[in-house]
Short mmCIF file of C-alpha atoms in Angstrom, two decimals:
data_model
loop_
_atom_site.label_atom_id
_atom_site.label_comp_id
_atom_site.label_asym_id
_atom_site.label_seq_id
_atom_site.Cartn_x
_atom_site.Cartn_y
_atom_site.Cartn_z
CA UNK A 1083 -28.36 -27.10 -22.11
CA UNK A 1084 -29.27 -24.24 -20.13
CA UNK A 1085 -26.69 -22.07 -18.53
CA UNK A 1086 -27.42 -21.19 -15.42
CA UNK A 1087 -27.79 -17.40 -13.88
CA UNK A 1088 -26.12 -16.25 -10.24
CA UNK A 1089 -27.43 -12.49 -9.66
CA UNK A 1090 -24.86 -10.38 -7.15
CA UNK A 1091 -24.56 -7.04 -6.29
CA UNK A 1092 -20.18 -6.77 -7.18
CA UNK A 1093 -19.12 -8.93 -9.96
CA UNK A 1094 -14.91 -8.71 -9.47
CA UNK A 1095 -13.37 -10.17 -12.76
CA UNK A 1096 -9.48 -11.02 -12.00
CA UNK A 1097 -7.51 -11.80 -8.12
CA UNK A 1098 -4.99 -9.07 -8.40
CA UNK A 1099 -3.51 -6.57 -5.68
CA UNK A 1100 -7.52 -4.29 -6.48
CA UNK A 1101 -9.87 -7.17 -6.70
CA UNK A 1102 -9.04 -9.33 -2.74
CA UNK A 1103 -9.16 -6.33 -0.88
CA UNK A 1104 -12.91 -4.52 -2.28
CA UNK A 1105 -13.84 -8.34 -2.41
CA UNK A 1106 -13.53 -7.71 1.05
CA UNK A 1107 -14.67 -4.51 2.02
CA UNK A 1108 -17.62 -4.51 0.30
CA UNK A 1109 -18.52 -8.25 1.59
CA UNK A 1110 -18.42 -7.19 4.85
CA UNK A 1111 -20.74 -3.77 4.27
CA UNK A 1112 -23.80 -6.56 3.19
CA UNK A 1113 -22.61 -6.36 -0.35
CA UNK A 1114 -22.96 -10.30 -1.97
CA UNK A 1115 -19.38 -10.61 -4.35
CA UNK A 1116 -18.70 -13.09 -6.94
CA UNK A 1117 -14.70 -13.47 -8.18
CA UNK A 1118 -14.34 -15.10 -11.21
CA UNK A 1119 -10.26 -15.60 -11.56
CA UNK A 1120 -8.75 -18.35 -14.06
CA UNK A 1121 -5.62 -18.06 -13.77
CA UNK A 1122 -3.88 -18.03 -9.51
CA UNK A 1123 -5.55 -16.76 -7.01
CA UNK A 1124 -3.80 -12.89 -5.12
CA UNK A 1125 -2.23 -11.41 -9.35
CA UNK A 1126 0.80 -10.79 -10.37
CA UNK A 1127 2.32 -9.82 -7.35
CA UNK A 1128 2.21 -12.14 -5.36
CA UNK A 1129 2.22 -15.39 -8.17
CA UNK A 1130 4.65 -13.90 -10.26
CA UNK A 1131 5.85 -9.57 -9.85
CA UNK A 1132 7.10 -8.31 -6.76
CA UNK A 1133 7.30 -10.75 -4.43
CA UNK A 1134 8.24 -14.46 -5.85
CA UNK A 1135 11.10 -11.69 -6.88
CA UNK A 1136 12.21 -9.90 -4.12
CA UNK A 1137 12.31 -12.90 -2.45
CA UNK A 1138 14.93 -13.91 -4.79
CA UNK A 1139 16.92 -11.24 -4.39
CA UNK A 1140 17.71 -11.27 -1.38
CA UNK A 1141 19.54 -14.93 -2.04
CA UNK A 1142 21.64 -12.89 -5.10
CA UNK A 1143 22.21 -10.34 -2.17
CA UNK A 1144 23.27 -12.78 0.43
CA UNK A 1145 25.29 -14.18 -2.05
CA UNK A 1146 27.03 -10.77 -2.88
CA UNK A 1147 27.33 -10.47 1.23
CA UNK A 1148 29.68 -13.24 1.47
CA UNK A 1149 31.61 -13.14 -2.21
CA UNK A 1150 32.82 -9.86 0.15
CA UNK A 1151 32.45 -10.93 3.36
CA UNK A 1152 36.23 -10.96 3.40
CA UNK A 1153 36.48 -6.92 3.03
CA UNK A 1154 35.29 -6.81 6.12
CA UNK A 1155 37.90 -8.89 8.00
CA UNK A 1156 35.75 -12.21 8.04
CA UNK A 1157 37.06 -15.40 5.76
CA UNK A 1158 34.47 -17.40 3.55
CA UNK A 1159 34.31 -19.77 0.97
CA UNK A 1160 33.48 -19.06 -2.70
CA UNK A 1161 29.61 -18.99 -2.00
CA UNK A 1162 27.55 -21.74 -4.10
CA UNK A 1163 24.39 -20.52 -5.33
CA UNK A 1164 21.66 -23.28 -5.17
CA UNK A 1165 18.97 -22.00 -7.56
CA UNK A 1166 16.92 -24.56 -6.31
CA UNK A 1167 17.09 -23.69 -3.35
CA UNK A 1168 16.14 -20.24 -3.74
CA UNK A 1169 13.39 -20.61 -5.85
CA UNK A 1170 11.39 -23.76 -3.20
CA UNK A 1171 12.13 -21.07 -0.59
CA UNK A 1172 10.67 -18.56 -3.40
CA UNK A 1173 7.98 -21.35 -3.74
CA UNK A 1174 7.48 -21.22 -0.03
CA UNK A 1175 6.86 -17.72 0.37
CA UNK A 1176 4.57 -17.56 -2.17
CA UNK A 1177 2.36 -20.15 -1.07
CA UNK A 1178 2.30 -18.45 2.20
CA UNK A 1179 1.31 -15.38 0.83
CA UNK A 1180 -1.48 -18.20 -1.78
CA UNK A 1181 -3.07 -19.54 1.29
CA UNK A 1182 -3.93 -16.40 2.74
CA UNK A 1183 -5.43 -14.81 0.35
CA UNK A 1184 -7.57 -18.26 -0.38
CA UNK A 1185 -8.29 -18.36 3.18
CA UNK A 1186 -9.03 -14.51 3.60
CA UNK A 1187 -11.63 -14.90 0.07
CA UNK A 1188 -14.35 -18.21 1.32
CA UNK A 1189 -13.58 -18.77 4.85
CA UNK A 1190 -12.70 -15.99 6.43
CA UNK A 1191 -15.97 -13.54 4.85
CA UNK A 1192 -18.81 -14.58 4.11
CA UNK A 1193 -21.41 -12.75 0.79
CA UNK A 1194 -17.84 -14.19 -1.13
CA UNK A 1195 -18.71 -16.27 -4.16
CA UNK A 1196 -14.95 -17.77 -5.59
CA UNK A 1197 -15.26 -18.42 -8.96
CA UNK A 1198 -12.31 -20.49 -11.06
CA UNK A 1199 -12.52 -19.62 -14.85
CA UNK A 1200 -13.01 -17.76 -17.88
CA UNK A 1201 -15.63 -14.57 -17.75
CA UNK A 1202 -16.19 -13.15 -21.22
CA UNK A 1203 -18.95 -9.63 -21.68
CA UNK A 1204 -22.10 -10.73 -23.25
CA UNK A 1205 -24.01 -7.58 -22.69
CA UNK A 1206 -23.00 -4.56 -20.91
CA UNK A 1207 -23.59 -5.64 -16.36
CA UNK A 1208 -23.43 -10.13 -17.99
CA UNK A 1209 -21.03 -12.05 -17.74
CA UNK A 1210 -20.02 -16.00 -19.31
CA UNK A 1211 -17.81 -18.18 -17.01
CA UNK A 1212 -15.96 -20.80 -18.20
CA UNK A 1213 -15.60 -22.63 -14.99
CA UNK A 1214 -12.01 -25.70 -15.26
CA UNK A 1215 -14.13 -28.02 -15.48
CA UNK A 1216 -16.00 -26.99 -18.64
CA UNK A 1217 -18.72 -25.83 -17.33
CA UNK A 1218 -21.27 -22.42 -18.87
CA UNK A 1219 -22.18 -19.85 -15.84
CA UNK A 1220 -24.04 -16.72 -16.72
CA UNK A 1221 -23.03 -13.48 -13.77
CA UNK A 1222 -25.51 -10.74 -13.76
CA UNK A 1223 -24.27 -7.76 -11.76
CA UNK A 1224 -24.50 -4.56 -11.26
CA UNK A 1225 -21.66 -3.45 -10.42
CA UNK A 1226 -18.18 -5.22 -12.56
CA UNK A 1227 -14.62 -3.83 -11.52
CA UNK A 1228 -12.40 -5.75 -14.64
CA UNK A 1229 -8.92 -6.71 -12.66
CA UNK A 1230 -7.48 -8.77 -15.06
CA UNK A 1231 -3.75 -7.22 -14.30
CA UNK A 1232 -1.22 -8.13 -17.99
CA UNK A 1233 1.58 -10.12 -19.18
CA UNK A 1234 4.47 -9.21 -20.71
CA UNK A 1235 4.76 -8.00 -24.65
CA UNK A 1236 6.00 -9.72 -27.03
CA UNK A 1237 8.40 -8.37 -29.42
CA UNK A 1238 7.83 -8.08 -33.45
CA UNK A 1239 10.78 -9.76 -33.86
CA UNK A 1240 11.90 -11.85 -36.67
CA UNK A 1241 12.33 -15.68 -35.20
CA UNK A 1242 11.71 -15.16 -32.10
CA UNK A 1243 7.97 -16.80 -31.13
CA UNK A 1244 10.16 -20.29 -32.72
CA UNK A 1245 12.91 -20.00 -31.14
CA UNK A 1246 11.09 -19.60 -27.68
CA UNK A 1247 12.21 -17.51 -24.90
CA UNK A 1248 12.01 -17.04 -21.41
CA UNK A 1249 9.83 -14.06 -19.46
CA UNK A 1250 9.14 -12.70 -16.24
CA UNK A 1251 6.83 -15.69 -15.05
CA UNK A 1252 9.05 -18.94 -16.14
CA UNK A 1253 12.36 -17.61 -15.85
CA UNK A 1254 10.44 -17.35 -11.77
CA UNK A 1255 11.78 -21.53 -12.06
CA UNK A 1256 14.17 -22.44 -13.77
CA UNK A 1257 15.96 -25.41 -12.06
CA UNK A 1258 19.60 -24.96 -13.36
CA UNK A 1259 22.22 -21.57 -14.13
CA UNK A 1260 21.86 -20.39 -17.22
CA UNK A 1261 25.69 -20.11 -18.23
CA UNK A 1262 25.12 -16.73 -20.30
CA UNK A 1263 21.37 -14.76 -20.20
CA UNK A 1264 19.77 -12.59 -22.55
CA UNK A 1265 17.96 -10.17 -21.76
CA UNK A 1266 15.85 -8.38 -23.66
CA UNK A 1267 14.59 -4.61 -22.20
CA UNK A 1268 16.72 -1.81 -19.76
CA UNK A 1269 13.39 -1.81 -17.39
CA UNK A 1270 13.31 -2.05 -14.46
CA UNK A 1271 12.29 -6.06 -14.38
CA UNK A 1272 15.47 -6.58 -17.30
CA UNK A 1273 18.08 -4.41 -13.98
CA UNK A 1274 16.61 -7.13 -10.89
CA UNK A 1275 17.11 -10.22 -12.91
CA UNK A 1276 19.81 -8.83 -14.45
CA UNK A 1277 21.98 -7.58 -11.50
CA UNK A 1278 20.35 -10.70 -10.03
CA UNK A 1279 21.33 -13.61 -11.80
CA UNK A 1280 24.79 -11.73 -12.48
CA UNK A 1281 25.54 -12.25 -8.74
CA UNK A 1282 24.45 -16.08 -9.25
CA UNK A 1283 27.18 -16.70 -11.81
CA UNK A 1284 25.78 -16.40 -14.93
CA UNK A 1285 27.39 -14.12 -17.76
CA UNK A 1286 24.85 -10.98 -18.11
CA UNK A 1287 23.36 -9.21 -21.07
CA UNK A 1288 21.10 -6.50 -20.60
CA UNK A 1289 20.27 -5.37 -24.74
CA UNK A 1290 18.15 -1.88 -24.55
CA UNK A 1291 16.92 -0.27 -27.85
CA UNK A 1292 17.35 3.18 -26.05
CA UNK A 1293 20.68 5.28 -25.06
CA UNK A 1294 20.63 4.40 -21.51
CA UNK A 1295 19.17 2.22 -19.33
CA UNK A 1296 15.97 3.79 -17.39
CA UNK A 1297 15.42 6.03 -19.72
CA UNK A 1298 12.39 8.17 -18.12
CA UNK A 1299 15.22 9.27 -15.36
CA UNK A 1300 17.10 12.02 -14.91
CA UNK A 1301 20.96 11.28 -17.07
CA UNK A 1302 22.80 10.61 -13.71
CA UNK A 1303 20.30 7.80 -12.18
CA UNK A 1304 20.73 6.75 -15.35
CA UNK A 1305 24.46 7.21 -15.11
CA UNK A 1306 24.61 5.77 -12.22
CA UNK A 1307 22.75 2.99 -11.90
CA UNK A 1308 25.14 1.88 -15.24
CA UNK A 1309 28.22 1.84 -13.77
CA UNK A 1310 26.63 0.51 -10.73
CA UNK A 1311 25.53 -2.62 -12.92
CA UNK A 1312 29.31 -3.05 -15.52
CA UNK A 1313 30.76 -3.02 -12.25
CA UNK A 1314 28.99 -6.58 -11.05
CA UNK A 1315 29.61 -7.27 -14.63
CA UNK A 1316 26.47 -6.84 -16.35
CA UNK A 1317 27.23 -6.35 -19.95
CA UNK A 1318 25.27 -3.84 -21.46
CA UNK A 1319 24.15 -3.49 -24.32
CA UNK A 1320 22.49 -0.36 -25.60
CA UNK A 1321 21.21 1.27 -28.73
CA UNK A 1322 20.30 -1.94 -30.15
CA UNK A 1323 17.96 -2.73 -32.55
CA UNK A 1324 17.22 -7.14 -32.50
CA UNK A 1325 17.01 -7.37 -36.26
CA UNK A 1326 16.38 -11.34 -36.30
CA UNK A 1327 16.21 -14.12 -33.25
CA UNK A 1328 17.15 -17.92 -33.65
CA UNK A 1329 18.25 -21.04 -31.58
CA UNK A 1330 20.29 -23.38 -32.76
CA UNK A 1331 19.77 -27.66 -31.91
CA UNK A 1332 22.48 -27.54 -28.87
CA UNK A 1333 19.85 -25.24 -27.62
CA UNK A 1334 22.68 -22.09 -27.70
CA UNK A 1335 20.74 -18.18 -28.71
CA UNK A 1336 21.90 -15.82 -31.43
CA UNK A 1337 20.26 -11.74 -31.45
CA UNK A 1338 21.32 -9.65 -35.01
CA UNK A 1339 21.57 -6.33 -33.13
CA UNK A 1340 22.27 -2.88 -35.35
CA UNK A 1341 24.03 -0.74 -32.73
CA UNK A 1342 26.24 2.62 -33.33
CA UNK A 1343 29.55 0.80 -33.55
CA UNK A 1344 28.18 -1.18 -36.52
CA UNK A 1345 26.30 -5.27 -36.16
CA UNK A 1346 26.52 -7.27 -33.17
CA UNK A 1347 25.58 -11.01 -32.66
CA UNK A 1348 25.54 -11.38 -29.32
CA UNK A 1349 25.03 -15.58 -28.23
CA UNK A 1350 23.45 -17.28 -25.07
CA UNK A 1351 21.34 -20.22 -23.55
CA UNK A 1352 18.92 -18.17 -22.65
CA UNK A 1353 17.21 -14.80 -23.56
CA UNK A 1354 15.00 -13.20 -21.01
CA UNK A 1355 12.00 -10.62 -22.57
CA UNK A 1356 11.16 -7.77 -20.17
CA UNK A 1357 10.72 -5.16 -22.80
CA UNK A 1358 7.04 -4.27 -21.27
CA UNK A 1359 3.52 -4.94 -21.02
CA UNK A 1360 0.35 -5.67 -22.62
CA UNK A 1361 -3.11 -5.95 -21.23
CA UNK A 1362 -5.18 -9.59 -20.54
CA UNK A 1363 -8.22 -6.98 -22.47
CA UNK A 1364 -8.34 -9.07 -25.81
CA UNK A 1365 -10.30 -12.49 -24.88
CA UNK A 1366 -13.18 -10.79 -22.30
CA UNK A 1367 -15.52 -9.73 -25.06
CA UNK A 1368 -15.15 -6.50 -24.08
CA UNK A 1369 -16.49 -5.05 -27.84
CA UNK A 1370 -20.04 -6.58 -26.22
CA UNK A 1371 -20.05 -4.50 -23.00
CA UNK A 1372 -19.27 -1.57 -25.59
CA UNK A 1373 -16.81 -0.73 -22.54
CA UNK A 1374 -13.88 1.39 -24.18
CA UNK A 1375 -10.37 0.74 -24.21
CA UNK A 1376 -6.72 2.60 -26.65
CA UNK A 1377 -4.52 1.29 -28.53
CA UNK A 1378 -2.75 -0.56 -26.70
CA UNK A 1379 -6.47 -2.14 -25.82
CA UNK A 1380 -5.91 -1.09 -21.72
CA UNK A 1381 -9.76 -0.16 -20.45
CA UNK A 1382 -10.05 3.44 -20.08
CA UNK A 1383 -11.31 4.76 -17.40
CA UNK A 1384 -12.41 8.17 -15.70
CA UNK A 1385 -10.47 9.96 -12.54
CA UNK A 1386 -12.65 7.82 -10.64
CA UNK A 1387 -11.92 4.57 -13.02
CA UNK A 1388 -15.26 4.50 -13.97
CA UNK A 1389 -14.96 2.46 -18.01
CA UNK A 1390 -18.32 5.08 -20.67
CA UNK A 1391 -19.95 1.80 -19.67
CA UNK A 1392 -22.27 3.35 -15.36
CA UNK A 1393 -21.35 0.56 -13.19
CA UNK A 1394 -18.61 -0.12 -14.71
CA UNK A 1395 -15.05 -0.10 -13.54
CA UNK A 1396 -11.17 -0.84 -14.50
CA UNK A 1397 -9.14 -1.57 -11.42
CA UNK A 1398 -5.15 -1.90 -10.49
CA UNK A 1399 -2.81 -2.34 -14.65
CA UNK A 1400 -5.17 -3.49 -16.16
CA UNK A 1401 -6.32 1.22 -18.25
CA UNK A 1402 -3.37 3.38 -18.63
CA UNK A 1403 -1.19 4.42 -16.75
CA UNK A 1404 2.10 3.85 -14.02
CA UNK A 1405 1.73 -0.04 -13.33
CA UNK A 1406 2.83 -0.88 -9.64
CA UNK A 1407 1.41 -2.98 -6.43
CA UNK A 1408 0.81 0.64 -4.14
CA UNK A 1409 -1.56 2.13 -6.88
CA UNK A 1410 -3.68 -0.95 -7.74
CA UNK A 1411 -4.21 -1.19 -3.88
CA UNK A 1412 -4.77 2.61 -4.02
CA UNK A 1413 -7.27 2.28 -7.34
CA UNK A 1414 -9.16 -0.27 -4.64
CA UNK A 1415 -9.24 2.97 -1.71
CA UNK A 1416 -10.25 5.03 -4.65
CA UNK A 1417 -13.62 2.94 -5.42
CA UNK A 1418 -13.83 1.61 -1.56
CA UNK A 1419 -14.84 4.99 -0.04
CA UNK A 1420 -16.64 6.15 -3.01
CA UNK A 1421 -19.41 3.21 -2.77
CA UNK A 1422 -18.93 3.02 0.18
CA UNK A 1423 -18.25 6.23 2.91
CA UNK A 1424 -19.72 9.00 0.09
CA UNK A 1425 -16.39 10.63 -0.69
CA UNK A 1426 -14.34 11.08 -3.91
CA UNK A 1427 -10.85 11.70 -4.72
CA UNK A 1428 -9.49 11.60 -8.39
CA UNK A 1429 -6.84 8.48 -8.74
CA UNK A 1430 -4.98 11.03 -11.20
CA UNK A 1431 -3.99 12.90 -8.60
CA UNK A 1432 -2.00 11.03 -6.02
CA UNK A 1433 2.23 10.88 -6.03
CA UNK A 1434 4.06 8.12 -8.45
CA UNK A 1435 6.08 6.29 -5.93
CA UNK A 1436 8.20 3.46 -6.72
CA UNK A 1437 11.60 1.51 -5.55
CA UNK A 1438 13.61 -0.50 -8.51
CA UNK A 1439 14.81 -3.07 -5.76
CA UNK A 1440 19.06 -3.19 -8.02
CA UNK A 1441 21.79 -2.96 -5.12
CA UNK A 1442 21.73 -0.22 -4.28
CA UNK A 1443 18.02 0.26 -5.17
CA UNK A 1444 16.92 3.69 -5.91
CA UNK A 1445 13.15 5.35 -4.92
CA UNK A 1446 11.78 8.56 -6.46
CA UNK A 1447 9.58 10.48 -5.97
CA UNK A 1448 7.61 13.62 -7.36
CA UNK A 1449 9.43 15.46 -10.02
CA UNK A 1450 12.79 14.81 -11.54
CA UNK A 1451 14.59 17.30 -12.47
CA UNK A 1452 14.47 16.66 -16.31
CA UNK A 1453 9.90 17.03 -15.56
CA UNK A 1454 10.09 20.06 -13.75
CA UNK A 1455 12.39 21.31 -16.37
CA UNK A 1456 9.41 20.93 -19.04
CA UNK A 1457 6.83 21.46 -16.57
CA UNK A 1458 9.01 24.59 -16.66
CA UNK A 1459 8.73 24.04 -12.72
CA UNK A 1460 11.45 26.64 -11.30
CA UNK A 1461 13.31 24.73 -8.53
CA UNK A 1462 16.67 24.36 -6.06
CA UNK A 1463 18.56 20.92 -5.77
CA UNK A 1464 21.00 18.94 -3.85
CA UNK A 1465 22.87 16.58 -4.98
CA UNK A 1466 25.00 14.46 -2.54
CA UNK A 1467 26.86 11.01 -2.42
CA UNK A 1468 26.63 8.75 -0.50
CA UNK A 1469 30.01 7.32 1.02
CA UNK A 1470 30.03 10.45 2.43
CA UNK A 1471 26.59 9.59 4.93
CA UNK A 1472 28.27 8.20 7.89
CA UNK A 1473 25.91 5.18 8.55
CA UNK A 1474 27.43 4.36 4.70
CA UNK A 1475 30.71 4.55 5.57
CA UNK A 1476 30.30 1.86 8.45
CA UNK A 1477 28.19 -0.15 6.65
CA UNK A 1478 30.04 -0.25 3.79
CA UNK A 1479 27.52 1.01 1.30
CA UNK A 1480 29.23 3.78 -0.20
CA UNK A 1481 28.02 4.28 -4.00
CA UNK A 1482 25.69 5.41 -4.75
CA UNK A 1483 24.31 9.27 -4.38
CA UNK A 1484 21.51 11.35 -3.14
CA UNK A 1485 19.42 13.63 -5.01
CA UNK A 1486 16.40 15.97 -4.01
CA UNK A 1487 14.76 19.17 -5.66
CA UNK A 1488 12.46 21.54 -3.64
CA UNK A 1489 10.69 24.83 -4.78
CA UNK A 1490 10.39 28.33 -4.79
CA UNK A 1491 8.44 27.40 -1.52
CA UNK A 1492 11.28 25.53 0.13
CA UNK A 1493 9.39 22.43 -0.25
CA UNK A 1494 10.04 19.35 -1.88
CA UNK A 1495 9.22 19.06 -5.48
CA UNK A 1496 10.57 15.46 -5.71
CA UNK A 1497 13.02 12.81 -5.29
CA UNK A 1498 15.46 10.31 -6.89
CA UNK A 1499 17.52 8.51 -3.59
CA UNK A 1500 20.31 6.00 -5.09
CA UNK A 1501 21.13 4.47 -2.02
CA UNK A 1502 21.38 1.13 0.27
CA UNK A 1503 17.58 1.48 2.10
CA UNK A 1504 17.04 4.20 -0.97
CA UNK A 1505 13.07 3.19 -0.22
CA UNK A 1506 13.06 4.32 2.27
CA UNK A 1507 14.95 7.14 2.70
CA UNK A 1508 12.81 7.80 -0.25
CA UNK A 1509 9.81 7.33 1.41
CA UNK A 1510 10.62 9.55 4.78
CA UNK A 1511 11.12 12.41 2.30
CA UNK A 1512 7.52 11.32 0.16
CA UNK A 1513 5.80 10.86 4.45
CA UNK A 1514 7.92 14.48 4.41
CA UNK A 1515 5.90 15.79 0.81
CA UNK A 1516 2.62 15.02 2.62
CA UNK A 1517 2.87 16.48 5.25
CA UNK A 1518 4.98 19.66 3.50
CA UNK A 1519 7.22 20.21 5.34
CA UNK A 1520 10.34 22.30 4.56
CA UNK A 1521 13.66 21.28 3.31
CA UNK A 1522 15.07 23.84 6.56
CA UNK A 1523 13.14 21.37 8.48
CA UNK A 1524 14.12 17.69 7.38
CA UNK A 1525 17.36 19.65 8.06
CA UNK A 1526 17.08 20.62 11.10
CA UNK A 1527 15.20 17.59 12.31
CA UNK A 1528 16.95 15.61 15.24
CA UNK A 1529 17.51 12.23 13.78
CA UNK A 1530 18.83 9.19 15.55
CA UNK A 1531 22.61 8.88 14.88
CA UNK A 1532 23.25 6.65 13.74
CA UNK A 1533 20.60 6.08 10.65
CA UNK A 1534 20.69 6.03 7.04
CA UNK A 1535 17.82 9.15 8.37
CA UNK A 1536 20.71 11.73 8.70
CA UNK A 1537 21.98 11.84 5.96
CA UNK A 1538 19.46 14.54 5.33
CA UNK A 1539 21.13 16.64 7.65
CA UNK A 1540 23.63 17.21 5.54
CA UNK A 1541 22.36 16.88 1.69
CA UNK A 1542 19.39 19.89 2.39
CA UNK A 1543 22.52 21.66 2.61
CA UNK A 1544 23.94 21.93 -0.52
CA UNK A 1545 20.50 23.42 -2.07
CA UNK A 1546 22.14 25.28 -5.36
CA UNK A 1547 19.24 26.40 -7.82
CA UNK A 1548 18.56 25.41 -10.80
CA UNK A 1549 20.11 26.77 -14.47
#
């Protein structure tokens, strides 16, 4: 039986934070667009990334507020988190977002055809789509955009695959609170889930192979984060090489790990693997199109997000580099501007802001101290504990510190804000960096009193030359 062929102006593989707005923009410009998605519309951010995790973190924050209410002169009974209700709230939020994506792609914008199925290249500009019902459809297009994202990377640990485990996808749908959650990985996912479930009432042990959490951050940032998690009651096992994972008939996990203090056996009822990501490219038939990847399977691109095959692009987490929703969305803007507005902008010359949504938040932009030293950039640094900020004293959020780096022209090189509203404060500094404001201009700005922003009046007064 012959396979039907569908021709279009642009084919987008993957309904993520770059692919969806690109489909809309191209369709509005009069292009005929086909978008293929084999899982859920909306990609990882909406379905099992930023949005659901942050929704559940909001519940953990409410738990903490109730638990500490007496410190504010408010008498309240001990909080009793209901994980089923927490997950149901999360699901309602996510369904609303999914419905919005579906409306936008299928009803609100003409010119977009959505195919639910698995896409694989059969040539440089031809893709075979195996639809959900089993039928096949060939799609040809002069422009193809790969936006298939990533999935959890699974370390090669003996016994792990046989024992079973949770990833960031499955843990979001638990209906019963883990008695003891073991977490492999000390990156931002492990930290957010670790603090969240500890505040829900689980015992949490976080296992990391490096000698500190967030190993790419400066040592003072790592130390502050570790101190906060320890204060929350999260057990940290650092410099740990997990040698084996096993699970008994009762469902109890045992992790055997080598540590500087000798071999340890860690026991838990649930196991979350948060050791990084791997690209969803292994089943795309990239070889048939001659599309080049790196040794890990990420699609190689130039600064305009073009692959080595003319007319084929890779967007979002599927190409090498930092993996954040806001960068994926900016990938869309880079391609949109080039194709529709005749503007060229490099995807490799842009700021990298990010936030770790623990409490306090860690907001990061620009260079860290170790990066500045590695690049041999002279700098001044200012650091200030949060406890001296008026707003911190009033609200009780006194944990953390703020740090900024300034160059010899008094312009900001970077900042690490470990504080309540750390992400928002970091974004203010990012705007100042974009506007090339000097530290004196920020220091002398009239900020409303009493706000968190007021801290910038005092922070830059503490600048000293880095040793």
